[in-house]
């Protein structure tokens, strides 16, 4: 290793990547320069299509070979140009001098090989003298090092038996197996829940520090960059538009694109804009003690929603936050009658609609609409955009009376799409545009309530901001009531009047956004908020990490469901289910026996090495 | 779990077998004319007709007849060929080895060669060897078996003289020992190749596509990022799951091969059940035709069952369900 | 809302990025798709226009027996002196009739079974899939042989039998598609708006489930043509029509002296089947974006 600061460990010069498609040549990376010095972490930031992943895959020779794509330029690792190395030399170098971690832990491991063997293989391919037994022993050590509890008991496990967080730990174990001087992590936490993300980032940071390795961290999330990176390169359309230290980028961004990204980023520390006061009125939608259970294909009954009560006041936005599998989407689907609950009632405008049929149900369907998460799955690919938006009108039998094509044009105009595009197919539109089509469809019958299920989660932050802005404006203009479901705490904070936090099928805390975000009393809410990466590189907190992972929903813990991960857990938590009520010393309901604004003390595991539950 | 899956698949065998029997039974009775004529031929004497009537219970009500028929078949009694005057089961047993040799060789060869070609093609994707092989296999896949057989005879047997034209053995060679084996082997080459051609094509197309799909997966990228040699990536990491579709069609291919064998046996004068079947058809020897049908149907059903079990064994996720 | 509202306000009316060509166009643009479509069209044209295209009636004795291909008889003549070119052209008609009728039956049965099994699930699915599996393991070729053995040869019964036994693959593909589509968000969107079951099945699900089935249909029909030809080759074809398989069966006897009797009918089958396979592959590739 050369002297730090002087010669870069990895130096990318004028890297160009072109893909050759039938329709022509696409230049995905357009002359990129990057430098990574020994021991330094470079954050490579950009939105989808900016070329951030492609450039790093090209650098290590993991893109498909010619004639599909061509790579030009120079990628120097310790002075050797990777682009001119023979396949053989490049292979010998991958895994030994560069360790890589990829985005989706669910697909990154081979489904038919045992996890331990996959870690051991990383050692065996670079050391022919190593015996299988030794490799396996080393693999178990590595797994233990990245925080897999008792790996010796999991020797026979296949990846499908592990959770996403654990698989990502295994990926990190593979990456660090040969003590490489350089780690490349491509969106390592994007597919994970925020509490697991915090754990994985911690593991990653410690692994990097223990190795003294340099790292390239590819991400779309500026928060993650602020947590981990020393320097940042911002990419846009295959070019580096800004390169600076992480402090500079956050304190004084220079390039307009960097400024846009920073502005669009929902963050917990931004001052809250005033929201219009919600008029005192009877609730428009009430959920009472709803429970949804369904048979798990693998056996047992999943208690997806287990006794939830909520109400929506006219004109307000109620944010519903929780991690994946907490039951928030099931609750949304129950409200719009896609799922029938086992127990409880849903009232709309005071009328019980839980078992409504025929005419009564049709009335509800007009007044209650839904916007879905995936802009690629939520539009019928074989219908034109006009047909899609008109579908609710046709189903309700009022296409003609509502104005036909004129009404469709009006709706497209409302979501700021060119009305002339009504005869186009969804495949002609970008993700953000498709999501607007989905919103126009939901608005077709002039509903009073919109249920928005992760409506912007799959969009880039800048597009996300546009769609959220549109939703906000529509709410004001049309007097709509929103149930806004999201896993993104910063986003929910930005647009909600009130917030409900959900964990394993139950609401654990409910209040105005000020109450929930500024004075959280449930330990889960507190941990969630602490886990959000903060865009303050200068304030890298040694924060409290939530230990373990969400318990098995087919066999939730007795009493308080959060107790298995809770620092405040006491014997009574296992016996008595805490009710969602206003506790002493608090101004809003919280389902914790020990609800208090004091953060959970210093729990057993403040580090990511804490064993996983399950 | 595994055992439950096996038991469930075995239980499904019952209805399938029953349906096959029912098809045979219905055909006898739906055919125009007196069923006894269908079963005993048109030139039998009154005594023989009476015997057949008695044996199949043709004077009884239909359900009883069905039971009698099923009972006979389950006992291995497939009736008597009225052309050859011998039990159908004996006639079939005599011809079966030749067909087994032919189809077995073709099945093994097409699987091995097909996978090899598929791997060769997929690892040279869209370059000229791949394009050539893809076109060649597609042509092979589309060619009727008899065309390939006839062309093989014309070019390799008649013109080049490398292989015998007809039959399974040379009349002049000894009937035992190594020379016999070599003789049969020599006769086997062309029919087996002609029969295997379409299956080679099918398997290679399937394994090419399977491998290409598999090579695109994230876990393959992980393996490469680890520094696993490309050879191991293809042959161990990718091929393992890429071959699952090849396994899935094993059962179906058995049926295709047996059907192809009928044609090949006629083209090459191969003395198997295929030729027996065609001769029986020409002689309107219904018991033999029906017997061969039942045998083939049961074979295909069992082959499909074995395929499913093999698949479950190979894919841990099916087992753990 | 500070920055976000401004961003939204500044957003002009969005226009689509560009028009993607329709599926059929995309599949026909590939070399394989174009050749496949060409060959399939040729089969249809030859079948429909046989009387106009063929020099003579295929059964008419037209010249000296076993004439090698020449200017007068481009494909030569058979043992009775019949023109082989006319035979091959009329053979296309037989193949076309078989292919089209079986395809129609397969579409109707396969789509209905697949749609019902996939959409209704539960015991309906179980029952339908058992039946489908049953039909799938029945050896079609041998069924056809048995039917001919008991009923005598004929196109009508052959088409009926192949139609009734060739749908399982299509049904399974459609079912898998429907299973995947049933809970897709756009179908749920239609449900949220109260769409009837018929509308969901016919408007939302079927148009998306059908293309993979259609792609498969090419392959299924190709197999059917091969089966018909094989039966003809074994001398079990309909004696009243000219069929490629029957023509090739005559070649078997004269293999040593008249290679053309084997080659041309065989090539005709190969090209027809190749065309259908290429077309099916091209549509599949366009659907999956694979190449």
CSV table of C-alpha atoms in Angstrom, one decimal, chain A residues 22 263 270 273 333 336 338 365 368-370 372-374 376-383 387 391-392 394-395 416-418 421 424-425 427-429 433 436 441 445 465-466 468-470 472 494-495, chain C residues 1-5 7-9 11-23 29-31 183-196 199 203-205 207-209 211 287 291:
chain,number,residue,atom,x,y,z
A,22,UNK,CA,-30.9,-3.5,-31.5
A,263,UNK,CA,-33.7,19.4,-1.5
A,270,UNK,CA,-36.1,19.8,8.1
A,273,UNK,CA,-44.2,23.3,7.1
A,333,UNK,CA,-56.4,-3.7,1.3
A,336,UNK,CA,-60.8,-0.9,0.2
A,338,UNK,CA,-59.9,-6.4,-1.4
A,365,UNK,CA,-66.3,2.1,-4.3
A,368,UNK,CA,-62.9,5.3,-1.7
A,369,UNK,CA,-60.1,4.8,-4.1
A,370,UNK,CA,-56.6,3.4,-3.9
A,372,UNK,CA,-50.8,1.3,-5.6
A,373,UNK,CA,-47.1,1.0,-5.0
A,374,UNK,CA,-45.6,-0.4,-8.2
A,376,UNK,CA,-45.0,-1.0,-13.4
A,377,UNK,CA,-47.5,-3.5,-12.1
A,378,UNK,CA,-50.5,-1.3,-11.3
A,379,UNK,CA,-51.3,-0.4,-14.9
A,380,UNK,CA,-52.6,-3.0,-17.4
A,381,UNK,CA,-49.9,-3.1,-20.0
A,382,UNK,CA,-52.3,-3.9,-22.8
A,383,UNK,CA,-54.7,-0.9,-22.2
A,387,UNK,CA,-58.6,3.3,-21.2
A,391,UNK,CA,-62.0,2.1,-16.5
A,392,UNK,CA,-63.5,3.2,-13.2
A,394,UNK,CA,-67.0,2.5,-17.3
A,395,UNK,CA,-67.3,0.1,-14.4
A,416,UNK,CA,-50.1,17.1,-15.2
A,417,UNK,CA,-49.9,14.6,-18.0
A,418,UNK,CA,-50.4,15.7,-21.6
A,421,UNK,CA,-51.1,10.9,-24.5
A,424,UNK,CA,-50.4,5.7,-25.5
A,425,UNK,CA,-49.6,2.4,-23.7
A,427,UNK,CA,-44.8,1.1,-21.6
A,428,UNK,CA,-44.3,4.5,-23.2
A,429,UNK,CA,-44.1,6.3,-19.8
A,433,UNK,CA,-45.5,9.4,-15.2
A,436,UNK,CA,-49.5,9.9,-12.2
A,441,UNK,CA,-57.4,6.6,-12.3
A,445,UNK,CA,-65.0,8.9,-9.7
A,465,UNK,CA,-40.8,14.9,-4.4
A,466,UNK,CA,-42.7,15.9,-7.6
A,468,UNK,CA,-45.7,14.1,-3.3
A,469,UNK,CA,-46.1,17.7,-4.3
A,470,UNK,CA,-48.8,16.8,-6.7
A,472,UNK,CA,-50.4,17.7,-1.6
A,494,UNK,CA,-43.4,15.6,5.7
A,495,UNK,CA,-46.9,15.1,4.5
C,1,UNK,CA,-44.4,22.1,1.7
C,2,UNK,CA,-41.4,24.0,0.8
C,3,UNK,CA,-39.1,22.6,-1.9
C,4,UNK,CA,-41.3,19.8,-3.0
C,5,UNK,CA,-44.3,22.0,-3.8
C,7,UNK,CA,-40.8,21.3,-7.8
C,8,UNK,CA,-44.3,20.0,-8.5
C,9,UNK,CA,-45.4,23.4,-9.6
C,11,UNK,CA,-43.3,20.5,-13.5
C,12,UNK,CA,-44.6,21.0,-17.0
C,13,UNK,CA,-47.2,18.8,-18.6
C,14,UNK,CA,-45.3,15.5,-18.9
C,15,UNK,CA,-45.1,13.8,-22.2
C,16,UNK,CA,-44.3,10.1,-22.8
C,17,UNK,CA,-40.7,9.2,-23.5
C,18,UNK,CA,-41.3,7.4,-26.8
C,19,UNK,CA,-43.5,4.9,-28.4
C,20,UNK,CA,-42.6,1.3,-28.0
C,21,UNK,CA,-43.6,-0.8,-31.0
C,22,UNK,CA,-46.3,-3.4,-30.5
C,23,UNK,CA,-45.5,-7.0,-29.7
C,29,UNK,CA,-38.6,-7.4,-36.9
C,30,UNK,CA,-36.2,-10.2,-35.9
C,31,UNK,CA,-34.8,-12.3,-38.7
C,183,UNK,CA,-52.9,-10.5,-7.7
C,184,UNK,CA,-51.2,-8.0,-9.9
C,185,UNK,CA,-51.9,-4.5,-8.8
C,186,UNK,CA,-53.7,-3.5,-12.0
C,187,UNK,CA,-56.2,-6.3,-11.4
C,188,UNK,CA,-56.6,-5.3,-7.8
C,189,UNK,CA,-57.2,-1.7,-9.0
C,190,UNK,CA,-60.1,-2.9,-11.2
C,191,UNK,CA,-61.4,-4.8,-8.2
C,192,UNK,CA,-61.2,-1.7,-6.0
C,193,UNK,CA,-63.4,0.1,-8.5
C,194,UNK,CA,-65.9,-2.8,-8.4
C,195,UNK,CA,-65.2,-4.4,-11.7
C,196,UNK,CA,-67.3,-7.6,-12.3
C,199,UNK,CA,-64.7,-7.8,-16.9
C,203,UNK,CA,-60.5,-7.2,-20.0
C,204,UNK,CA,-57.7,-7.3,-17.5
C,205,UNK,CA,-56.4,-10.8,-17.3
C,207,UNK,CA,-55.2,-10.0,-22.9
C,208,UNK,CA,-52.1,-10.4,-20.8
C,209,UNK,CA,-52.3,-14.1,-20.3
C,211,UNK,CA,-49.7,-13.9,-25.7
C,287,UNK,CA,-42.6,-11.2,-24.8
C,291,UNK,CA,-32.5,-13.0,-27.2
